């Protein structure tokens, strides 16, 4: 059979099939919960028809934050000989959008039937079980059809937008090509699966295709569709970003859909690369990529247009980035989330032009790569060092207690008890018999223990020296009889075992069981004492902190965070001086100090606010108040307001800790986000976007320090976050709850700012927007109000489940829709009361606005109820932003 028809090797970026993760963990002896292996998607599933244990039922609210857990750090280095042998281990929460053949299950069915007969059980299922299975399958089909219906409604809403339709028509050829390629690959996949099954197996059924129990189309649906829908809405202001995102949408297709040209298992598929490069062969497209800047006041598309050489390399960049992200996050992110994260990072790297996004690009790409390159090894060493328990370190030489020889001679039964039952001879434990072997590498396969007869000690005066010499000669491989001479007599038959220390086998215990081998990373630290290990851990931590500070402040042209921000975001102004003027520039005392000390070359002071009646008449009362009070003073006031909200929220959380469960305490943080960002976003959206970017970078850096287990910040951070983690946080090394909460609030604001023109002059060029829109706060409303209401109401009052089952209740979904509707209407009222200029110039009537808002709230609530292949704190806000933006609410 040709290779291109056979199974395609699936890397970490593809979804995986097989048993549920909990079932695999029961069969596995590996102590590492973050270990993920790759599997072949087209390979027939090796899962058996019986399950060892059913997974725990989800809660009524759909959240997994039911129990208190303790936080884990980064995973240990991979040990390939550990884990479940002979099976493709799936990641935690993994799902597959693909069908599986039944050919391989035929042979397993025979084995399982024989297994059931041997144990006196019948493998035949009753008709009731079969009916229940068919009903469950029908409910699952309805659920996935609903998911496709939501995506179709979003697509129609985007296409119905009067501003988006011309952009889509200009790129209609490329869009038709992308949709045609995706449709053809999806249609051909079952045919390839049938051909593979009949070629490699002899199936019993005529149609040997089955839908796996972990079927979830999220990795196939959300990465391409969300990429196309969001880029279409943002392309209204800059049409040059649409074509690169069409290519990225093709790159996000699962690799199993594309036939493999070779079975070598490379990360990049040549045919997949060819399919993604085809749109750039069109001459008209190449002209569109070289668009020069427009002079209509909108963003300059020349800074975001990609040359054909760079655009063709999007697929290798995407594959490489997926591999790096998988290595860093392991099982913390699902497949669809990894794809969307990679696409977002590539867009930030290549297509960002606003000052806020270029600062985010500098923090994520420049600072992140600096830390990844210079600190990866010390962090790995620190993790390996943290895995070694205290008792495994070498003891100081002065504290080792040795039993007297006379005591052991008079009481030989202690030695006999040790040899028979592994009891401790002295105060030291006998862990060496059963624990990890010595770090001298003697447990390697080629290592052999010298085989010689053990000498025993006879009861005579000369036996001590005789036995010692015999022991040395026996382990050196030299015949002791030749060394002692011919006059040496044979040992008597009835003797007592020697009391001198004999060398223990290094690969097996005295009972004959093979010792557990230690990883190479742990072996290198066992020879250290505990004080030396602590000192080395502090050395690693000091090096990491020095690298972080250097990456931020050292002005290196190609690898310095500060240098890149100054060059690309601040038009050559020094970042620290610019930030001081941005926050304190309207304070009279501060301005006087800058002028008197001649610091104007460093600190960028904003111009004095001069009231112009003709100009202020065009703005609302909030903007006039800002001009009177000062823009910098307004930012200081917003910062103080957010700080007060954080202090009050933390006080409430600490008071609720002894009496409330973890899920209730977590929702306090959601309400804090609403209280901070719902009123502040319209006042100064660029400042809020900058603050969210800086806080996101700080969260990522602090979580890296926590997971790396380096002093002095790792333990305090872990103990602070431990009471607020849920089951999803324990599936990998990254605590994603607070990070996804922040990202869900920030992404709609960043997308809205990317689709709006910019204002400002001088040092603040590009730091203002002339209009506001409700889509800016859709993420805050969705995550802060909708998710919290669904969890609290669904947990206490949710009794009616959705048709497809699961943990989502109808009461919780209704609470989600109601909270989102009220939040969007409150944002609409605040936009009207503040008298800001709206992006949608043609204001709708209140009845039309309420209808559109209710429709958007219903779509978001239905998405939250049906979604299983992604985090709802990220995907649902993007869906809500797409709906609100396309309908022009």
PDB file of N, CA, C and O in Angstrom, residues 296-347:
ATOM      1  N   UNK A 296      -5.847  57.910   5.112  1.00  0.00           N
ATOM      2  CA  UNK A 296      -7.180  58.248   5.595  1.00  0.00           C
ATOM      3  C   UNK A 296      -7.273  58.237   7.105  1.00  0.00           C
ATOM      4  O   UNK A 296      -8.354  58.209   7.671  1.00  0.00           O
ATOM      5  N   UNK A 297      -6.128  58.231   7.784  1.00  0.00           N
ATOM      6  CA  UNK A 297      -6.120  58.266   9.237  1.00  0.00           C
ATOM      7  C   UNK A 297      -6.196  56.921   9.888  1.00  0.00           C
ATOM      8  O   UNK A 297      -6.108  56.818  11.109  1.00  0.00           O
ATOM      9  N   UNK A 298      -6.332  55.854   9.113  1.00  0.00           N
ATOM     10  CA  UNK A 298      -6.420  54.516   9.706  1.00  0.00           C
ATOM     11  C   UNK A 298      -5.030  53.929   9.854  1.00  0.00           C
ATOM     12  O   UNK A 298      -4.032  54.539   9.504  1.00  0.00           O
ATOM     13  N   UNK A 299      -4.978  52.716  10.384  1.00  0.00           N
ATOM     14  CA  UNK A 299      -3.684  52.076  10.621  1.00  0.00           C
ATOM     15  C   UNK A 299      -2.973  51.852   9.302  1.00  0.00           C
ATOM     16  O   UNK A 299      -3.582  51.589   8.264  1.00  0.00           O
ATOM     17  N   UNK A 300      -1.680  51.935   9.339  1.00  0.00           N
ATOM     18  CA  UNK A 300      -0.865  51.787   8.145  1.00  0.00           C
ATOM     19  C   UNK A 300      -0.731  50.320   7.803  1.00  0.00           C
ATOM     20  O   UNK A 300      -0.100  49.559   8.531  1.00  0.00           O
ATOM     21  N   UNK A 301      -1.298  49.856   6.680  1.00  0.00           N
ATOM     22  CA  UNK A 301      -1.226  48.434   6.364  1.00  0.00           C
ATOM     23  C   UNK A 301       0.124  48.012   5.852  1.00  0.00           C
ATOM     24  O   UNK A 301       0.405  46.836   5.773  1.00  0.00           O
ATOM     25  N   UNK A 302       0.986  48.955   5.491  1.00  0.00           N
ATOM     26  CA  UNK A 302       2.297  48.565   4.984  1.00  0.00           C
ATOM     27  C   UNK A 302       3.136  47.910   6.054  1.00  0.00           C
ATOM     28  O   UNK A 302       4.010  47.102   5.762  1.00  0.00           O
ATOM     29  N   UNK A 303       2.855  48.254   7.332  1.00  0.00           N
ATOM     30  CA  UNK A 303       3.626  47.642   8.403  1.00  0.00           C
ATOM     31  C   UNK A 303       3.161  46.238   8.718  1.00  0.00           C
ATOM     32  O   UNK A 303       3.848  45.522   9.444  1.00  0.00           O
ATOM     33  N   UNK A 304       1.994  45.838   8.229  1.00  0.00           N
ATOM     34  CA  UNK A 304       1.479  44.501   8.501  1.00  0.00           C
ATOM     35  C   UNK A 304       1.486  43.607   7.274  1.00  0.00           C
ATOM     36  O   UNK A 304       1.188  42.425   7.393  1.00  0.00           O
ATOM     37  N   UNK A 305       1.753  44.164   6.093  1.00  0.00           N
ATOM     38  CA  UNK A 305       1.789  43.342   4.891  1.00  0.00           C
ATOM     39  C   UNK A 305       3.010  42.448   4.910  1.00  0.00           C
ATOM     40  O   UNK A 305       4.098  42.869   5.291  1.00  0.00           O
ATOM     41  N   UNK A 306       2.830  41.204   4.490  1.00  0.00           N
ATOM     42  CA  UNK A 306       3.910  40.224   4.492  1.00  0.00           C
ATOM     43  C   UNK A 306       4.405  40.008   3.074  1.00  0.00           C
ATOM     44  O   UNK A 306       3.626  39.947   2.124  1.00  0.00           O
ATOM     45  N   UNK A 307       5.684  39.886   2.953  1.00  0.00           N
ATOM     46  CA  UNK A 307       6.261  39.529   1.665  1.00  0.00           C
ATOM     47  C   UNK A 307       5.989  38.056   1.380  1.00  0.00           C
ATOM     48  O   UNK A 307       5.761  37.265   2.304  1.00  0.00           O
ATOM     49  N   UNK A 308       5.998  37.650   0.106  1.00  0.00           N
ATOM     50  CA  UNK A 308       5.737  36.228  -0.203  1.00  0.00           C
ATOM     51  C   UNK A 308       6.730  35.284   0.451  1.00  0.00           C
ATOM     52  O   UNK A 308       6.369  34.159   0.827  1.00  0.00           O
ATOM     53  N   UNK A 309       7.988  35.708   0.605  1.00  0.00           N
ATOM     54  CA  UNK A 309       8.983  34.833   1.231  1.00  0.00           C
ATOM     55  C   UNK A 309       8.635  34.547   2.685  1.00  0.00           C
ATOM     56  O   UNK A 309       8.795  33.424   3.178  1.00  0.00           O
ATOM     57  N   UNK A 310       8.156  35.577   3.394  1.00  0.00           N
ATOM     58  CA  UNK A 310       7.778  35.371   4.792  1.00  0.00           C
ATOM     59  C   UNK A 310       6.466  34.602   4.892  1.00  0.00           C
ATOM     60  O   UNK A 310       6.306  33.729   5.754  1.00  0.00           O
ATOM     61  N   UNK A 311       5.513  34.902   4.020  1.00  0.00           N
ATOM     62  CA  UNK A 311       4.206  34.262   4.098  1.00  0.00           C
ATOM     63  C   UNK A 311       4.284  32.761   3.819  1.00  0.00           C
ATOM     64  O   UNK A 311       3.529  31.973   4.403  1.00  0.00           O
ATOM     65  N   UNK A 312       5.179  32.347   2.936  1.00  0.00           N
ATOM     66  CA  UNK A 312       5.312  30.920   2.650  1.00  0.00           C
ATOM     67  C   UNK A 312       5.863  30.158   3.851  1.00  0.00           C
ATOM     68  O   UNK A 312       5.598  28.963   4.022  1.00  0.00           O
ATOM     69  N   UNK A 313       6.590  30.856   4.726  1.00  0.00           N
ATOM     70  CA  UNK A 313       7.175  30.207   5.900  1.00  0.00           C
ATOM     71  C   UNK A 313       6.242  30.201   7.101  1.00  0.00           C
ATOM     72  O   UNK A 313       6.668  29.866   8.211  1.00  0.00           O
ATOM     73  N   UNK A 314       4.973  30.563   6.904  1.00  0.00           N
ATOM     74  CA  UNK A 314       4.036  30.544   8.031  1.00  0.00           C
ATOM     75  C   UNK A 314       3.793  29.128   8.544  1.00  0.00           C
ATOM     76  O   UNK A 314       3.678  28.913   9.757  1.00  0.00           O
ATOM     77  N   UNK A 315       3.710  28.173   7.641  1.00  0.00           N
ATOM     78  CA  UNK A 315       3.459  26.796   8.092  1.00  0.00           C
ATOM     79  C   UNK A 315       4.620  26.223   8.910  1.00  0.00           C
ATOM     80  O   UNK A 315       4.386  25.652   9.981  1.00  0.00           O
ATOM     81  N   UNK A 316       5.878  26.324   8.472  1.00  0.00           N
ATOM     82  CA  UNK A 316       6.962  25.852   9.353  1.00  0.00           C
ATOM     83  C   UNK A 316       7.026  26.594  10.679  1.00  0.00           C
ATOM     84  O   UNK A 316       7.317  25.988  11.719  1.00  0.00           O
ATOM     85  N   UNK A 317       6.733  27.898  10.659  1.00  0.00           N
ATOM     86  CA  UNK A 317       6.716  28.649  11.914  1.00  0.00           C
ATOM     87  C   UNK A 317       5.619  28.145  12.836  1.00  0.00           C
ATOM     88  O   UNK A 317       5.830  28.002  14.057  1.00  0.00           O
ATOM     89  N   UNK A 318       4.476  27.864  12.278  1.00  0.00           N
ATOM     90  CA  UNK A 318       3.359  27.368  13.087  1.00  0.00           C
ATOM     91  C   UNK A 318       3.688  25.999  13.691  1.00  0.00           C
ATOM     92  O   UNK A 318       3.430  25.759  14.877  1.00  0.00           O
ATOM     93  N   UNK A 319       4.261  25.108  12.916  1.00  0.00           N
ATOM     94  CA  UNK A 319       4.617  23.776  13.440  1.00  0.00           C
ATOM     95  C   UNK A 319       5.680  23.861  14.525  1.00  0.00           C
ATOM     96  O   UNK A 319       5.589  23.184  15.563  1.00  0.00           O
ATOM     97  N   UNK A 320       6.693  24.687  14.306  1.00  0.00           N
ATOM     98  CA  UNK A 320       7.750  24.831  15.306  1.00  0.00           C
ATOM     99  C   UNK A 320       7.216  25.448  16.589  1.00  0.00           C
ATOM    100  O   UNK A 320       7.576  25.026  17.696  1.00  0.00           O
ATOM    101  N   UNK A 321       6.345  26.434  16.449  1.00  0.00           N
ATOM    102  CA  UNK A 321       5.776  27.064  17.639  1.00  0.00           C
ATOM    103  C   UNK A 321       4.874  26.111  18.403  1.00  0.00           C
ATOM    104  O   UNK A 321       4.845  26.133  19.645  1.00  0.00           O
ATOM    105  N   UNK A 322       4.146  25.267  17.696  1.00  0.00           N
ATOM    106  CA  UNK A 322       3.329  24.259  18.372  1.00  0.00           C
ATOM    107  C   UNK A 322       4.178  23.309  19.196  1.00  0.00           C
ATOM    108  O   UNK A 322       3.828  22.941  20.320  1.00  0.00           O
ATOM    109  N   UNK A 323       5.310  22.903  18.639  1.00  0.00           N
ATOM    110  CA  UNK A 323       6.196  22.000  19.363  1.00  0.00           C
ATOM    111  C   UNK A 323       6.741  22.651  20.627  1.00  0.00           C
ATOM    112  O   UNK A 323       6.791  22.032  21.702  1.00  0.00           O
ATOM    113  N   UNK A 324       7.125  23.912  20.537  1.00  0.00           N
ATOM    114  CA  UNK A 324       7.659  24.622  21.711  1.00  0.00           C
ATOM    115  C   UNK A 324       6.573  24.818  22.761  1.00  0.00           C
ATOM    116  O   UNK A 324       6.803  24.599  23.966  1.00  0.00           O
ATOM    117  N   UNK A 325       5.390  25.220  22.337  1.00  0.00           N
ATOM    118  CA  UNK A 325       4.299  25.432  23.286  1.00  0.00           C
ATOM    119  C   UNK A 325       3.879  24.133  23.956  1.00  0.00           C
ATOM    120  O   UNK A 325       3.557  24.114  25.153  1.00  0.00           O
ATOM    121  N   UNK A 326       3.894  23.049  23.212  1.00  0.00           N
ATOM    122  CA  UNK A 326       3.568  21.756  23.816  1.00  0.00           C
ATOM    123  C   UNK A 326       4.617  21.348  24.844  1.00  0.00           C
ATOM    124  O   UNK A 326       4.290  20.802  25.904  1.00  0.00           O
ATOM    125  N   UNK A 327       5.873  21.613  24.568  1.00  0.00           N
ATOM    126  CA  UNK A 327       6.935  21.286  25.522  1.00  0.00           C
ATOM    127  C   UNK A 327       6.791  22.106  26.795  1.00  0.00           C
ATOM    128  O   UNK A 327       7.043  21.601  27.903  1.00  0.00           O
ATOM    129  N   UNK A 328       6.377  23.354  26.674  1.00  0.00           N
ATOM    130  CA  UNK A 328       6.267  24.219  27.844  1.00  0.00           C
ATOM    131  C   UNK A 328       5.014  23.922  28.659  1.00  0.00           C
ATOM    132  O   UNK A 328       5.057  23.952  29.890  1.00  0.00           O
ATOM    133  N   UNK A 329       3.908  23.640  27.994  1.00  0.00           N
ATOM    134  CA  UNK A 329       2.637  23.482  28.698  1.00  0.00           C
ATOM    135  C   UNK A 329       2.222  22.032  28.905  1.00  0.00           C
ATOM    136  O   UNK A 329       1.339  21.775  29.737  1.00  0.00           O
ATOM    137  N   UNK A 330       2.820  21.089  28.163  1.00  0.00           N
ATOM    138  CA  UNK A 330       2.472  19.665  28.219  1.00  0.00           C
ATOM    139  C   UNK A 330       0.956  19.497  28.143  1.00  0.00           C
ATOM    140  O   UNK A 330       0.350  19.831  27.141  1.00  0.00           O
ATOM    141  N   UNK A 331       0.323  19.010  29.206  1.00  0.00           N
ATOM    142  CA  UNK A 331      -1.104  18.691  29.159  1.00  0.00           C
ATOM    143  C   UNK A 331      -1.983  19.810  29.696  1.00  0.00           C
ATOM    144  O   UNK A 331      -3.172  19.594  29.922  1.00  0.00           O
ATOM    145  N   UNK A 332      -1.438  20.998  29.914  1.00  0.00           N
ATOM    146  CA  UNK A 332      -2.260  22.086  30.433  1.00  0.00           C
ATOM    147  C   UNK A 332      -3.239  22.610  29.398  1.00  0.00           C
ATOM    148  O   UNK A 332      -4.315  23.092  29.749  1.00  0.00           O
ATOM    149  N   UNK A 333      -2.895  22.546  28.126  1.00  0.00           N
ATOM    150  CA  UNK A 333      -3.739  23.076  27.062  1.00  0.00           C
ATOM    151  C   UNK A 333      -4.241  21.947  26.179  1.00  0.00           C
ATOM    152  O   UNK A 333      -3.514  20.986  25.912  1.00  0.00           O
ATOM    153  N   UNK A 334      -5.478  22.082  25.734  1.00  0.00           N
ATOM    154  CA  UNK A 334      -6.041  21.135  24.794  1.00  0.00           C
ATOM    155  C   UNK A 334      -5.552  21.441  23.388  1.00  0.00           C
ATOM    156  O   UNK A 334      -4.894  22.456  23.134  1.00  0.00           O
ATOM    157  N   UNK A 335      -5.887  20.570  22.459  1.00  0.00           N
ATOM    158  CA  UNK A 335      -5.376  20.714  21.097  1.00  0.00           C
ATOM    159  C   UNK A 335      -5.880  21.989  20.435  1.00  0.00           C
ATOM    160  O   UNK A 335      -5.110  22.729  19.812  1.00  0.00           O
ATOM    161  N   UNK A 336      -7.165  22.271  20.547  1.00  0.00           N
ATOM    162  CA  UNK A 336      -7.712  23.494  19.948  1.00  0.00           C
ATOM    163  C   UNK A 336      -7.110  24.734  20.588  1.00  0.00           C
ATOM    164  O   UNK A 336      -6.843  25.729  19.904  1.00  0.00           O
ATOM    165  N   UNK A 337      -6.872  24.689  21.879  1.00  0.00           N
ATOM    166  CA  UNK A 337      -6.263  25.835  22.557  1.00  0.00           C
ATOM    167  C   UNK A 337      -4.821  26.047  22.116  1.00  0.00           C
ATOM    168  O   UNK A 337      -4.370  27.198  21.958  1.00  0.00           O
ATOM    169  N   UNK A 338      -4.085  24.971  21.895  1.00  0.00           N
ATOM    170  CA  UNK A 338      -2.720  25.107  21.388  1.00  0.00           C
ATOM    171  C   UNK A 338      -2.708  25.738  20.001  1.00  0.00           C
ATOM    172  O   UNK A 338      -1.884  26.619  19.717  1.00  0.00           O
ATOM    173  N   UNK A 339      -3.603  25.297  19.134  1.00  0.00           N
ATOM    174  CA  UNK A 339      -3.667  25.858  17.794  1.00  0.00           C
ATOM    175  C   UNK A 339      -4.013  27.344  17.830  1.00  0.00           C
ATOM    176  O   UNK A 339      -3.369  28.165  17.146  1.00  0.00           O
ATOM    177  N   UNK A 340      -5.010  27.717  18.605  1.00  0.00           N
ATOM    178  CA  UNK A 340      -5.401  29.122  18.687  1.00  0.00           C
ATOM    179  C   UNK A 340      -4.306  29.973  19.322  1.00  0.00           C
ATOM    180  O   UNK A 340      -4.086  31.117  18.903  1.00  0.00           O
ATOM    181  N   UNK A 341      -3.607  29.434  20.308  1.00  0.00           N
ATOM    182  CA  UNK A 341      -2.516  30.183  20.925  1.00  0.00           C
ATOM    183  C   UNK A 341      -1.384  30.413  19.943  1.00  0.00           C
ATOM    184  O   UNK A 341      -0.815  31.516  19.872  1.00  0.00           O
ATOM    185  N   UNK A 342      -1.049  29.400  19.156  1.00  0.00           N
ATOM    186  CA  UNK A 342       0.005  29.569  18.161  1.00  0.00           C
ATOM    187  C   UNK A 342      -0.377  30.587  17.102  1.00  0.00           C
ATOM    188  O   UNK A 342       0.434  31.447  16.719  1.00  0.00           O
ATOM    189  N   UNK A 343      -1.612  30.533  16.629  1.00  0.00           N
ATOM    190  CA  UNK A 343      -2.062  31.499  15.620  1.00  0.00           C
ATOM    191  C   UNK A 343      -2.061  32.915  16.188  1.00  0.00           C
ATOM    192  O   UNK A 343      -1.672  33.884  15.508  1.00  0.00           O
ATOM    193  N   UNK A 344      -2.481  33.075  17.426  1.00  0.00           N
ATOM    194  CA  UNK A 344      -2.493  34.397  18.046  1.00  0.00           C
ATOM    195  C   UNK A 344      -1.082  34.954  18.194  1.00  0.00           C
ATOM    196  O   UNK A 344      -0.842  36.143  17.924  1.00  0.00           O
ATOM    197  N   UNK A 345      -0.150  34.122  18.611  1.00  0.00           N
ATOM    198  CA  UNK A 345       1.231  34.594  18.766  1.00  0.00           C
ATOM    199  C   UNK A 345       1.840  34.981  17.417  1.00  0.00           C
ATOM    200  O   UNK A 345       2.597  35.958  17.335  1.00  0.00           O
ATOM    201  N   UNK A 346       1.529  34.245  16.367  1.00  0.00           N
ATOM    202  CA  UNK A 346       2.056  34.590  15.042  1.00  0.00           C
ATOM    203  C   UNK A 346       1.454  35.906  14.561  1.00  0.00           C
ATOM    204  O   UNK A 346       2.149  36.745  13.962  1.00  0.00           O
ATOM    205  N   UNK A 347       0.170  36.128  14.819  1.00  0.00           N
ATOM    206  CA  UNK A 347      -0.438  37.403  14.452  1.00  0.00           C
ATOM    207  C   UNK A 347       0.187  38.561  15.219  1.00  0.00           C
ATOM    208  O   UNK A 347       0.422  39.635  14.650  1.00  0.00           O
TER     209      UNK A 347
END
